[in-house]
Amino acid sequence: MTFNFEEELKKLPNQSGVYIMYDKKDTIIYIGKAVSLTKRVHQYFQASHNEGVKKAQMVKNIARFEYIVTDSELEALVLECNLIKEHRPKYNTMLRDDKTYPYIKVTLGEEFPRVLFARQMKKDKSRYFGPYTSSGAVKDTIDLLNKLYCLRTCNRVLPRDTKKERPCLNYHIKQCNAPCQAYIKKEEYAKNIDSAIRFLNGDYQPIMRELEEKMLAASEQMEFEKAMEYRDLLNSVKQIAQKQKITDANDEDRDVIGVASAGEDAVVQVFFIRGGKLIGREHFYMKIASEDSKEQILTVFLKQYYAGTPFIPKLIMLPSDVEEKEVIVEWLTKRRGQKAYIKIPKKGMKEKLVELAVKNANLILSQDKEKIKREEGRTIGAAKEIAGLLGLDGIVRMEAFDISNISGFQSVGSMVVYEKGKPCRSDYRKFRLKTVSGPDDYASMYEVLTRRFEHGRKERDELSEKGLEDSFGSFTKFPDLILMDGGRGQVNIALRVLEELRLDIPVCGMVKDDNHRTRGLYYNNTEIPIEKDSEGFKLITRIQDEAHRFAIEYHRSLRSKNQVHSVLDEIPGIGASRRKALMMRFSSLDAIRAASIEELAETPAMNMRAAKAVYDKFH
């Protein structure tokens, strides 16, 4: 049924809620919230209303809309955040990153607590520290705490599982006091946990003094190995202590945010201050409309970022005001469970911190632009260079083919795909040869190309009949250029296949010299030399190497499976289960060959009779 915009606009209520825009394919392209649905949605379809090029383009693609009424603007904001995160609509300004920050979790709900790595902060009896910006730093800190305070790392439920099993290796290497064996009292273990919590709160001096005293005492007693262990632990504590930079004497948790934008790109820089210490920083890329203001960018960032992170600080410091500030503060307060604040500092240390965040955002954005420019030279620029050499209008998609075999054994073909100069690995394909036996590369390539393009043409025809041309996938997309691993012979095979299938696609050979290195391109019966320092030459070399690697890896995997099958499966009484058990225990055929009958019989699923059969096979 045709969507009647005039009638549907009349039905919009004068209430708060969320509106959802769909295109002709019934895909969600935009989600927004409104204090008044009727006023906000009507604006999109008024000729006099101007919200920029991006919104105007979005309106052209609207085929229908829906709306959800809410009881308040706050509920609309929460619903908008959830729906945007789930559907990621094309015309919404989006965070490019979807990161989950790590926490350190102390399981205080257990009788013998553990210090663990966590990705989410849950409402349980545990205590959480963070979020941190580096997973590696979190893991290093946990390892250090376990060594310093001999904390348990096992999953045993204590005291229920006390003495049910032997103590683990950590006890024997003196990195755990084995509460699982009741070798340490609950009160004494609790003191170690308290010390670990003080450490995580930034109180490093007591443990540093203790380690230094132990190191000196061990050295005086000529126990130099033990002294070195204490020295290494002391250095680890010092490294962590140095990373905690004091910002001021205020112990409050804050996020300091800066933003920079240029064209359709923006970078938001966040400094994480916890307990008065700068524990780290992170930057986020955003795709924006060129006319978006700093206020609009920050508004979208706050809603998307704090909808996805479990930790809400008491104070968020910004370089400029945001839209919908009151409702966002109310939402943050509700999520935090305590009062949250958004402030724009105008003087003092707080203003300097925000300025520093903005400066960092500008620096990252400029560096990123240079990086993108260099990357475009390696990829899109290189593809343009190749197109220029061959006299083609333009090249977006390139497909390269290669054959791999050893004396004709288990011949396989590979197809690698590059789009805009970058590998498109989801479109790579492997071919196991069906009609060719023996080392015939031309016949093998003929089969591979025929299967690839026959399959693709069949899919294209089926989708075209249904009017689904926009749904073309990896095989239905045909390349702008076919690259063959070889010269005239391989190119002619490809041209023959295309002629038989009535397809018109340029074919180019990647010619190698006597040392098996890329020399030039073979196109239209002519070898075209390429400057070895050019980006086009480097891209051709990468594509050729990738096609070769992909074919070799596939061939190697098949060959390995065939070797296991041909030797072990020929032995009476050895089926799939016993073959798997043997390979898991001995890992290679040479190890199986070297094993005694008794060792073979000890393998799970084996018995003496089967073990003797295997032994006799190799001896």
PDB file of C-alpha atoms in Angstrom, residues 283-548:
ATOM      1  CA  HIS A 283      39.403   9.534  21.346  1.00  0.00           C
ATOM      2  CA  PHE A 284      36.333   8.754  19.253  1.00  0.00           C
ATOM      3  CA  TYR A 285      35.690   9.312  15.560  1.00  0.00           C
ATOM      4  CA  MET A 286      32.314  10.578  14.383  1.00  0.00           C
ATOM      5  CA  LYS A 287      30.789  10.903  10.927  1.00  0.00           C
ATOM      6  CA  ILE A 288      28.878  14.180  10.835  1.00  0.00           C
ATOM      7  CA  ALA A 289      27.145  16.544   8.419  1.00  0.00           C
ATOM      8  CA  SER A 290      29.459  19.358   7.331  1.00  0.00           C
ATOM      9  CA  GLU A 291      27.029  21.957   8.742  1.00  0.00           C
ATOM     10  CA  ASP A 292      26.833  20.365  12.229  1.00  0.00           C
ATOM     11  CA  SER A 293      27.886  22.705  15.045  1.00  0.00           C
ATOM     12  CA  LYS A 294      30.110  21.770  18.001  1.00  0.00           C
ATOM     13  CA  GLU A 295      26.990  21.879  20.202  1.00  0.00           C
ATOM     14  CA  GLN A 296      25.180  19.360  17.971  1.00  0.00           C
ATOM     15  CA  ILE A 297      28.210  17.050  17.812  1.00  0.00           C
ATOM     16  CA  LEU A 298      28.602  17.084  21.607  1.00  0.00           C
ATOM     17  CA  THR A 299      24.868  16.463  22.120  1.00  0.00           C
ATOM     18  CA  VAL A 300      24.956  13.359  19.920  1.00  0.00           C
ATOM     19  CA  PHE A 301      28.189  12.154  21.533  1.00  0.00           C
ATOM     20  CA  LEU A 302      26.870  12.463  25.096  1.00  0.00           C
ATOM     21  CA  LYS A 303      23.708  10.517  24.264  1.00  0.00           C
ATOM     22  CA  GLN A 304      25.437   7.715  22.348  1.00  0.00           C
ATOM     23  CA  TYR A 305      28.542   7.344  24.529  1.00  0.00           C
ATOM     24  CA  TYR A 306      26.881   7.438  27.953  1.00  0.00           C
ATOM     25  CA  ALA A 307      24.106   5.133  26.756  1.00  0.00           C
ATOM     26  CA  GLY A 308      26.763   2.487  26.187  1.00  0.00           C
ATOM     27  CA  THR A 309      29.153   2.865  29.154  1.00  0.00           C
ATOM     28  CA  PRO A 310      28.155   1.512  32.582  1.00  0.00           C
ATOM     29  CA  PHE A 311      30.071   4.197  34.512  1.00  0.00           C
ATOM     30  CA  ILE A 312      28.712   7.742  34.726  1.00  0.00           C
ATOM     31  CA  PRO A 313      31.035  10.234  36.482  1.00  0.00           C
ATOM     32  CA  LYS A 314      29.756  12.914  38.812  1.00  0.00           C
ATOM     33  CA  LEU A 315      30.921  15.744  36.539  1.00  0.00           C
ATOM     34  CA  ILE A 316      31.252  16.066  32.759  1.00  0.00           C
ATOM     35  CA  MET A 317      33.246  19.099  31.604  1.00  0.00           C
ATOM     36  CA  LEU A 318      32.627  20.438  28.083  1.00  0.00           C
ATOM     37  CA  PRO A 319      34.110  23.202  25.890  1.00  0.00           C
ATOM     38  CA  SER A 320      30.662  24.518  24.936  1.00  0.00           C
ATOM     39  CA  ASP A 321      27.025  24.094  25.836  1.00  0.00           C
ATOM     40  CA  VAL A 322      24.843  21.329  24.423  1.00  0.00           C
ATOM     41  CA  GLU A 323      21.289  21.080  23.186  1.00  0.00           C
ATOM     42  CA  GLU A 324      18.722  19.534  25.522  1.00  0.00           C
ATOM     43  CA  LYS A 325      21.112  20.033  28.456  1.00  0.00           C
ATOM     44  CA  GLU A 326      18.491  19.761  31.214  1.00  0.00           C
ATOM     45  CA  VAL A 327      16.978  16.512  29.957  1.00  0.00           C
ATOM     46  CA  ILE A 328      20.441  14.987  29.345  1.00  0.00           C
ATOM     47  CA  VAL A 329      21.506  15.853  32.917  1.00  0.00           C
ATOM     48  CA  GLU A 330      18.276  14.318  34.239  1.00  0.00           C
ATOM     49  CA  TRP A 331      18.933  11.163  32.180  1.00  0.00           C
ATOM     50  CA  LEU A 332      22.577  10.910  33.371  1.00  0.00           C
ATOM     51  CA  THR A 333      21.462  11.374  36.981  1.00  0.00           C
ATOM     52  CA  LYS A 334      18.924   8.585  36.602  1.00  0.00           C
ATOM     53  CA  ARG A 335      21.528   6.263  35.060  1.00  0.00           C
ATOM     54  CA  ARG A 336      24.114   7.115  37.733  1.00  0.00           C
ATOM     55  CA  GLY A 337      21.751   6.798  40.684  1.00  0.00           C
ATOM     56  CA  GLN A 338      23.179  10.060  42.080  1.00  0.00           C
ATOM     57  CA  LYS A 339      23.240  13.656  40.908  1.00  0.00           C
ATOM     58  CA  ALA A 340      25.303  14.215  37.739  1.00  0.00           C
ATOM     59  CA  TYR A 341      26.455  17.586  36.402  1.00  0.00           C
ATOM     60  CA  ILE A 342      27.462  19.088  33.053  1.00  0.00           C
ATOM     61  CA  LYS A 343      29.641  22.197  33.291  1.00  0.00           C
ATOM     62  CA  ILE A 344      31.431  24.517  30.862  1.00  0.00           C
ATOM     63  CA  PRO A 345      34.387  25.872  32.889  1.00  0.00           C
ATOM     64  CA  LYS A 346      35.411  29.465  32.151  1.00  0.00           C
ATOM     65  CA  LYS A 347      38.575  29.872  34.225  1.00  0.00           C
ATOM     66  CA  GLY A 348      41.259  28.149  36.248  1.00  0.00           C
ATOM     67  CA  MET A 349      42.617  24.592  36.045  1.00  0.00           C
ATOM     68  CA  LYS A 350      39.324  23.125  34.855  1.00  0.00           C
ATOM     69  CA  GLU A 351      39.228  25.430  31.822  1.00  0.00           C
ATOM     70  CA  LYS A 352      42.844  24.507  31.013  1.00  0.00           C
ATOM     71  CA  LEU A 353      41.962  20.796  31.151  1.00  0.00           C
ATOM     72  CA  VAL A 354      39.123  21.294  28.666  1.00  0.00           C
ATOM     73  CA  GLU A 355      41.431  23.352  26.418  1.00  0.00           C
ATOM     74  CA  LEU A 356      43.954  20.507  26.567  1.00  0.00           C
ATOM     75  CA  ALA A 357      41.259  18.012  25.521  1.00  0.00           C
ATOM     76  CA  VAL A 358      40.279  20.261  22.576  1.00  0.00           C
ATOM     77  CA  LYS A 359      43.937  20.667  21.583  1.00  0.00           C
ATOM     78  CA  ASN A 360      44.381  16.876  21.608  1.00  0.00           C
ATOM     79  CA  ALA A 361      41.213  16.406  19.531  1.00  0.00           C
ATOM     80  CA  ASN A 362      42.505  18.860  16.905  1.00  0.00           C
ATOM     81  CA  LEU A 363      45.898  17.138  16.853  1.00  0.00           C
ATOM     82  CA  ILE A 364      44.351  13.679  16.352  1.00  0.00           C
ATOM     83  CA  LEU A 365      42.054  14.982  13.607  1.00  0.00           C
ATOM     84  CA  SER A 366      44.950  16.580  11.679  1.00  0.00           C
ATOM     85  CA  GLN A 367      47.137  13.484  12.091  1.00  0.00           C
ATOM     86  CA  ASP A 368      44.252  11.282  11.010  1.00  0.00           C
ATOM     87  CA  LYS A 369      43.744  13.369   7.870  1.00  0.00           C
ATOM     88  CA  GLU A 370      47.403  12.905   6.940  1.00  0.00           C
ATOM     89  CA  LYS A 371      47.098   9.187   7.618  1.00  0.00           C
ATOM     90  CA  ILE A 372      43.953   8.953   5.456  1.00  0.00           C
ATOM     91  CA  LYS A 373      45.717  10.883   2.687  1.00  0.00           C
ATOM     92  CA  ARG A 374      48.667   8.464   2.747  1.00  0.00           C
ATOM     93  CA  GLU A 375      46.339   5.461   2.876  1.00  0.00           C
ATOM     94  CA  GLU A 376      44.348   6.765  -0.084  1.00  0.00           C
ATOM     95  CA  GLY A 377      47.605   7.048  -2.029  1.00  0.00           C
ATOM     96  CA  ARG A 378      48.358   3.365  -1.288  1.00  0.00           C
ATOM     97  CA  THR A 379      44.852   2.199  -2.191  1.00  0.00           C
ATOM     98  CA  ILE A 380      42.529   4.392  -4.270  1.00  0.00           C
ATOM     99  CA  GLY A 381      45.457   6.330  -5.743  1.00  0.00           C
ATOM    100  CA  ALA A 382      47.242   3.103  -6.702  1.00  0.00           C
ATOM    101  CA  ALA A 383      44.074   1.745  -8.355  1.00  0.00           C
ATOM    102  CA  LYS A 384      43.756   4.993 -10.365  1.00  0.00           C
ATOM    103  CA  GLU A 385      47.386   4.657 -11.403  1.00  0.00           C
ATOM    104  CA  ILE A 386      46.786   1.114 -12.710  1.00  0.00           C
ATOM    105  CA  ALA A 387      43.655   2.305 -14.544  1.00  0.00           C
ATOM    106  CA  GLY A 388      45.713   5.049 -16.171  1.00  0.00           C
ATOM    107  CA  LEU A 389      48.397   2.595 -17.324  1.00  0.00           C
ATOM    108  CA  LEU A 390      45.782   0.361 -18.943  1.00  0.00           C
ATOM    109  CA  GLY A 391      43.721   3.203 -20.393  1.00  0.00           C
ATOM    110  CA  LEU A 392      40.608   2.312 -18.365  1.00  0.00           C
ATOM    111  CA  ASP A 393      38.086   4.858 -17.097  1.00  0.00           C
ATOM    112  CA  GLY A 394      38.315   3.676 -13.512  1.00  0.00           C
ATOM    113  CA  ILE A 395      38.845   0.603 -11.344  1.00  0.00           C
ATOM    114  CA  VAL A 396      36.924  -0.090  -8.154  1.00  0.00           C
ATOM    115  CA  ARG A 397      36.890  -3.896  -7.915  1.00  0.00           C
ATOM    116  CA  MET A 398      39.747  -6.183  -8.970  1.00  0.00           C
ATOM    117  CA  GLU A 399      39.749  -9.989  -8.808  1.00  0.00           C
ATOM    118  CA  ALA A 400      42.974 -12.025  -8.992  1.00  0.00           C
ATOM    119  CA  PHE A 401      43.185 -15.790  -9.587  1.00  0.00           C
ATOM    120  CA  ASP A 402      45.902 -18.358  -8.896  1.00  0.00           C
ATOM    121  CA  ILE A 403      46.329 -22.168  -9.048  1.00  0.00           C
ATOM    122  CA  SER A 404      48.282 -24.266  -6.562  1.00  0.00           C
ATOM    123  CA  ASN A 405      49.355 -27.925  -6.851  1.00  0.00           C
ATOM    124  CA  ILE A 406      52.341 -30.190  -6.299  1.00  0.00           C
ATOM    125  CA  SER A 407      52.879 -32.374  -9.352  1.00  0.00           C
ATOM    126  CA  GLY A 408      49.143 -32.198  -9.997  1.00  0.00           C
ATOM    127  CA  PHE A 409      48.249 -33.435  -6.505  1.00  0.00           C
ATOM    128  CA  GLN A 410      45.027 -31.932  -5.108  1.00  0.00           C
ATOM    129  CA  SER A 411      44.885 -28.909  -7.449  1.00  0.00           C
ATOM    130  CA  VAL A 412      43.105 -25.889  -6.000  1.00  0.00           C
ATOM    131  CA  GLY A 413      42.287 -22.388  -7.178  1.00  0.00           C
ATOM    132  CA  SER A 414      42.039 -19.105  -5.324  1.00  0.00           C
ATOM    133  CA  MET A 415      40.165 -15.870  -5.974  1.00  0.00           C
ATOM    134  CA  VAL A 416      41.128 -12.755  -4.015  1.00  0.00           C
ATOM    135  CA  VAL A 417      39.217  -9.492  -4.259  1.00  0.00           C
ATOM    136  CA  TYR A 418      40.417  -5.899  -3.852  1.00  0.00           C
ATOM    137  CA  GLU A 419      37.983  -3.001  -3.727  1.00  0.00           C
ATOM    138  CA  LYS A 420      39.279   0.588  -3.845  1.00  0.00           C
ATOM    139  CA  GLY A 421      42.777  -0.821  -3.448  1.00  0.00           C
ATOM    140  CA  LYS A 422      42.012  -2.718  -0.221  1.00  0.00           C
ATOM    141  CA  PRO A 423      41.520  -6.483   0.262  1.00  0.00           C
ATOM    142  CA  CYS A 424      37.847  -7.467   0.583  1.00  0.00           C
ATOM    143  CA  ARG A 425      38.407 -10.750   2.445  1.00  0.00           C
ATOM    144  CA  SER A 426      34.739 -11.575   2.843  1.00  0.00           C
ATOM    145  CA  ASP A 427      34.591 -11.989  -0.950  1.00  0.00           C
ATOM    146  CA  TYR A 428      37.620 -14.311  -1.218  1.00  0.00           C
ATOM    147  CA  ARG A 429      36.764 -17.754  -2.620  1.00  0.00           C
ATOM    148  CA  LYS A 430      38.474 -21.182  -2.785  1.00  0.00           C
ATOM    149  CA  PHE A 431      37.992 -23.731  -5.572  1.00  0.00           C
ATOM    150  CA  ARG A 432      38.710 -27.444  -5.334  1.00  0.00           C
ATOM    151  CA  LEU A 433      39.260 -28.678  -8.894  1.00  0.00           C
ATOM    152  CA  LYS A 434      36.670 -31.213 -10.084  1.00  0.00           C
ATOM    153  CA  THR A 435      37.382 -31.857 -13.789  1.00  0.00           C
ATOM    154  CA  VAL A 436      41.186 -31.592 -14.008  1.00  0.00           C
ATOM    155  CA  SER A 437      43.671 -34.274 -12.995  1.00  0.00           C
ATOM    156  CA  GLY A 438      47.399 -33.733 -13.258  1.00  0.00           C
ATOM    157  CA  PRO A 439      49.506 -30.543 -13.384  1.00  0.00           C
ATOM    158  CA  ASP A 440      47.545 -28.617 -16.048  1.00  0.00           C
ATOM    159  CA  ASP A 441      47.407 -24.980 -14.924  1.00  0.00           C
ATOM    160  CA  TYR A 442      45.597 -23.756 -18.041  1.00  0.00           C
ATOM    161  CA  ALA A 443      42.803 -26.347 -17.748  1.00  0.00           C
ATOM    162  CA  SER A 444      42.601 -25.677 -13.995  1.00  0.00           C
ATOM    163  CA  MET A 445      42.278 -21.933 -14.552  1.00  0.00           C
ATOM    164  CA  TYR A 446      39.640 -22.508 -17.231  1.00  0.00           C
ATOM    165  CA  GLU A 447      37.548 -24.513 -14.741  1.00  0.00           C
ATOM    166  CA  VAL A 448      37.957 -21.964 -11.935  1.00  0.00           C
ATOM    167  CA  LEU A 449      37.013 -18.960 -14.085  1.00  0.00           C
ATOM    168  CA  THR A 450      34.090 -20.784 -15.702  1.00  0.00           C
ATOM    169  CA  ARG A 451      32.668 -21.792 -12.309  1.00  0.00           C
ATOM    170  CA  ARG A 452      33.159 -18.311 -10.870  1.00  0.00           C
ATOM    171  CA  PHE A 453      31.419 -16.392 -13.689  1.00  0.00           C
ATOM    172  CA  GLU A 454      28.729 -18.976 -14.500  1.00  0.00           C
ATOM    173  CA  HIS A 455      27.718 -18.981 -10.836  1.00  0.00           C
ATOM    174  CA  GLY A 456      27.803 -15.185 -10.707  1.00  0.00           C
ATOM    175  CA  ARG A 457      25.763 -14.731 -13.896  1.00  0.00           C
ATOM    176  CA  LYS A 458      23.131 -17.205 -12.700  1.00  0.00           C
ATOM    177  CA  GLU A 459      22.735 -15.339  -9.394  1.00  0.00           C
ATOM    178  CA  ARG A 460      22.574 -11.971 -11.209  1.00  0.00           C
ATOM    179  CA  ASP A 461      19.804 -13.210 -13.517  1.00  0.00           C
ATOM    180  CA  GLU A 462      17.773 -14.599 -10.614  1.00  0.00           C
ATOM    181  CA  LEU A 463      18.040 -11.363  -8.597  1.00  0.00           C
ATOM    182  CA  SER A 464      17.349  -9.168 -11.635  1.00  0.00           C
ATOM    183  CA  GLU A 465      14.125 -11.074 -12.331  1.00  0.00           C
ATOM    184  CA  LYS A 466      12.991 -10.242  -8.798  1.00  0.00           C
ATOM    185  CA  GLY A 467      14.060  -6.592  -9.123  1.00  0.00           C
ATOM    186  CA  LEU A 468      16.754  -7.006  -6.439  1.00  0.00           C
ATOM    187  CA  GLU A 469      19.764  -5.593  -8.289  1.00  0.00           C
ATOM    188  CA  ASP A 470      20.779  -3.690  -5.130  1.00  0.00           C
ATOM    189  CA  SER A 471      21.212  -7.033  -3.329  1.00  0.00           C
ATOM    190  CA  PHE A 472      24.106  -8.211  -5.508  1.00  0.00           C
ATOM    191  CA  GLY A 473      26.614 -10.130  -3.338  1.00  0.00           C
ATOM    192  CA  SER A 474      30.190 -11.331  -3.690  1.00  0.00           C
ATOM    193  CA  PHE A 475      29.671 -13.555  -6.747  1.00  0.00           C
ATOM    194  CA  THR A 476      27.044 -11.356  -8.398  1.00  0.00           C
ATOM    195  CA  LYS A 477      29.388  -8.348  -8.377  1.00  0.00           C
ATOM    196  CA  PHE A 478      31.614  -8.565 -11.455  1.00  0.00           C
ATOM    197  CA  PRO A 479      35.079  -6.967 -11.372  1.00  0.00           C
ATOM    198  CA  ASP A 480      36.252  -3.917 -13.295  1.00  0.00           C
ATOM    199  CA  LEU A 481      39.519  -5.789 -13.934  1.00  0.00           C
ATOM    200  CA  ILE A 482      40.577  -9.446 -13.823  1.00  0.00           C
ATOM    201  CA  LEU A 483      44.217 -10.060 -12.830  1.00  0.00           C
ATOM    202  CA  MET A 484      45.859 -13.347 -13.853  1.00  0.00           C
ATOM    203  CA  ASP A 485      48.980 -14.756 -12.187  1.00  0.00           C
ATOM    204  CA  GLY A 486      50.980 -15.046 -15.411  1.00  0.00           C
ATOM    205  CA  GLY A 487      51.349 -13.653 -18.912  1.00  0.00           C
ATOM    206  CA  ARG A 488      49.861 -14.322 -22.346  1.00  0.00           C
ATOM    207  CA  GLY A 489      48.784 -17.940 -21.748  1.00  0.00           C
ATOM    208  CA  GLN A 490      46.788 -17.236 -18.601  1.00  0.00           C
ATOM    209  CA  VAL A 491      45.267 -14.069 -20.078  1.00  0.00           C
ATOM    210  CA  ASN A 492      44.096 -15.952 -23.178  1.00  0.00           C
ATOM    211  CA  ILE A 493      42.411 -18.605 -21.016  1.00  0.00           C
ATOM    212  CA  ALA A 494      40.479 -15.870 -19.194  1.00  0.00           C
ATOM    213  CA  LEU A 495      39.499 -14.150 -22.459  1.00  0.00           C
ATOM    214  CA  ARG A 496      38.272 -17.488 -23.818  1.00  0.00           C
ATOM    215  CA  VAL A 497      36.019 -18.042 -20.771  1.00  0.00           C
ATOM    216  CA  LEU A 498      34.622 -14.499 -20.996  1.00  0.00           C
ATOM    217  CA  GLU A 499      33.945 -14.886 -24.719  1.00  0.00           C
ATOM    218  CA  GLU A 500      32.090 -18.169 -24.155  1.00  0.00           C
ATOM    219  CA  LEU A 501      29.989 -16.572 -21.418  1.00  0.00           C
ATOM    220  CA  ARG A 502      29.514 -13.358 -23.446  1.00  0.00           C
ATOM    221  CA  LEU A 503      31.016 -11.132 -20.773  1.00  0.00           C
ATOM    222  CA  ASP A 504      33.078  -7.999 -21.411  1.00  0.00           C
ATOM    223  CA  ILE A 505      35.623  -7.546 -18.610  1.00  0.00           C
ATOM    224  CA  PRO A 506      39.223  -6.300 -19.072  1.00  0.00           C
ATOM    225  CA  VAL A 507      41.859  -8.983 -18.346  1.00  0.00           C
ATOM    226  CA  CYS A 508      45.423  -8.216 -17.366  1.00  0.00           C
ATOM    227  CA  GLY A 509      48.335 -10.578 -16.661  1.00  0.00           C
ATOM    228  CA  MET A 510      50.797 -10.001 -13.807  1.00  0.00           C
ATOM    229  CA  VAL A 511      54.128 -10.887 -15.439  1.00  0.00           C
ATOM    230  CA  LYS A 512      57.062 -12.092 -13.319  1.00  0.00           C
ATOM    231  CA  ASP A 513      60.789 -12.080 -14.064  1.00  0.00           C
ATOM    232  CA  ASP A 514      63.204 -15.026 -13.792  1.00  0.00           C
ATOM    233  CA  ASN A 515      63.459 -14.454 -10.028  1.00  0.00           C
ATOM    234  CA  HIS A 516      59.677 -14.816  -9.660  1.00  0.00           C
ATOM    235  CA  ARG A 517      59.233 -11.103  -8.927  1.00  0.00           C
ATOM    236  CA  THR A 518      56.583  -8.875 -10.484  1.00  0.00           C
ATOM    237  CA  ARG A 519      57.961  -7.261 -13.639  1.00  0.00           C
ATOM    238  CA  GLY A 520      55.008  -5.647 -15.396  1.00  0.00           C
ATOM    239  CA  LEU A 521      51.494  -6.046 -16.772  1.00  0.00           C
ATOM    240  CA  TYR A 522      50.368  -7.916 -19.904  1.00  0.00           C
ATOM    241  CA  TYR A 523      47.364  -6.204 -21.488  1.00  0.00           C
ATOM    242  CA  ASN A 524      45.984  -6.201 -25.044  1.00  0.00           C
ATOM    243  CA  ASN A 525      48.914  -8.353 -26.288  1.00  0.00           C
ATOM    244  CA  THR A 526      51.428  -5.848 -24.929  1.00  0.00           C
ATOM    245  CA  GLU A 527      53.673  -5.979 -21.869  1.00  0.00           C
ATOM    246  CA  ILE A 528      53.431  -2.698 -19.987  1.00  0.00           C
ATOM    247  CA  PRO A 529      56.349  -1.879 -17.656  1.00  0.00           C
ATOM    248  CA  ILE A 530      55.622  -0.270 -14.264  1.00  0.00           C
ATOM    249  CA  GLU A 531      57.889   1.951 -12.194  1.00  0.00           C
ATOM    250  CA  LYS A 532      58.976  -0.175  -9.241  1.00  0.00           C
ATOM    251  CA  ASP A 533      58.728   2.762  -6.833  1.00  0.00           C
ATOM    252  CA  SER A 534      55.147   3.582  -7.821  1.00  0.00           C
ATOM    253  CA  GLU A 535      52.134   2.840  -5.623  1.00  0.00           C
ATOM    254  CA  GLY A 536      50.493   1.013  -8.544  1.00  0.00           C
ATOM    255  CA  PHE A 537      53.418  -1.426  -8.758  1.00  0.00           C
ATOM    256  CA  LYS A 538      53.297  -2.021  -4.994  1.00  0.00           C
ATOM    257  CA  LEU A 539      49.554  -2.714  -5.140  1.00  0.00           C
ATOM    258  CA  ILE A 540      49.982  -5.218  -8.012  1.00  0.00           C
ATOM    259  CA  THR A 541      52.707  -6.981  -6.014  1.00  0.00           C
ATOM    260  CA  ARG A 542      50.468  -7.157  -2.913  1.00  0.00           C
ATOM    261  CA  ILE A 543      47.579  -8.593  -4.931  1.00  0.00           C
ATOM    262  CA  GLN A 544      49.815 -11.180  -6.626  1.00  0.00           C
ATOM    263  CA  ASP A 545      51.354 -12.262  -3.322  1.00  0.00           C
ATOM    264  CA  GLU A 546      47.940 -12.441  -1.653  1.00  0.00           C
ATOM    265  CA  ALA A 547      46.449 -14.640  -4.406  1.00  0.00           C
ATOM    266  CA  HIS A 548      49.458 -16.955  -4.164  1.00  0.00           C
TER     267      HIS A 548
END
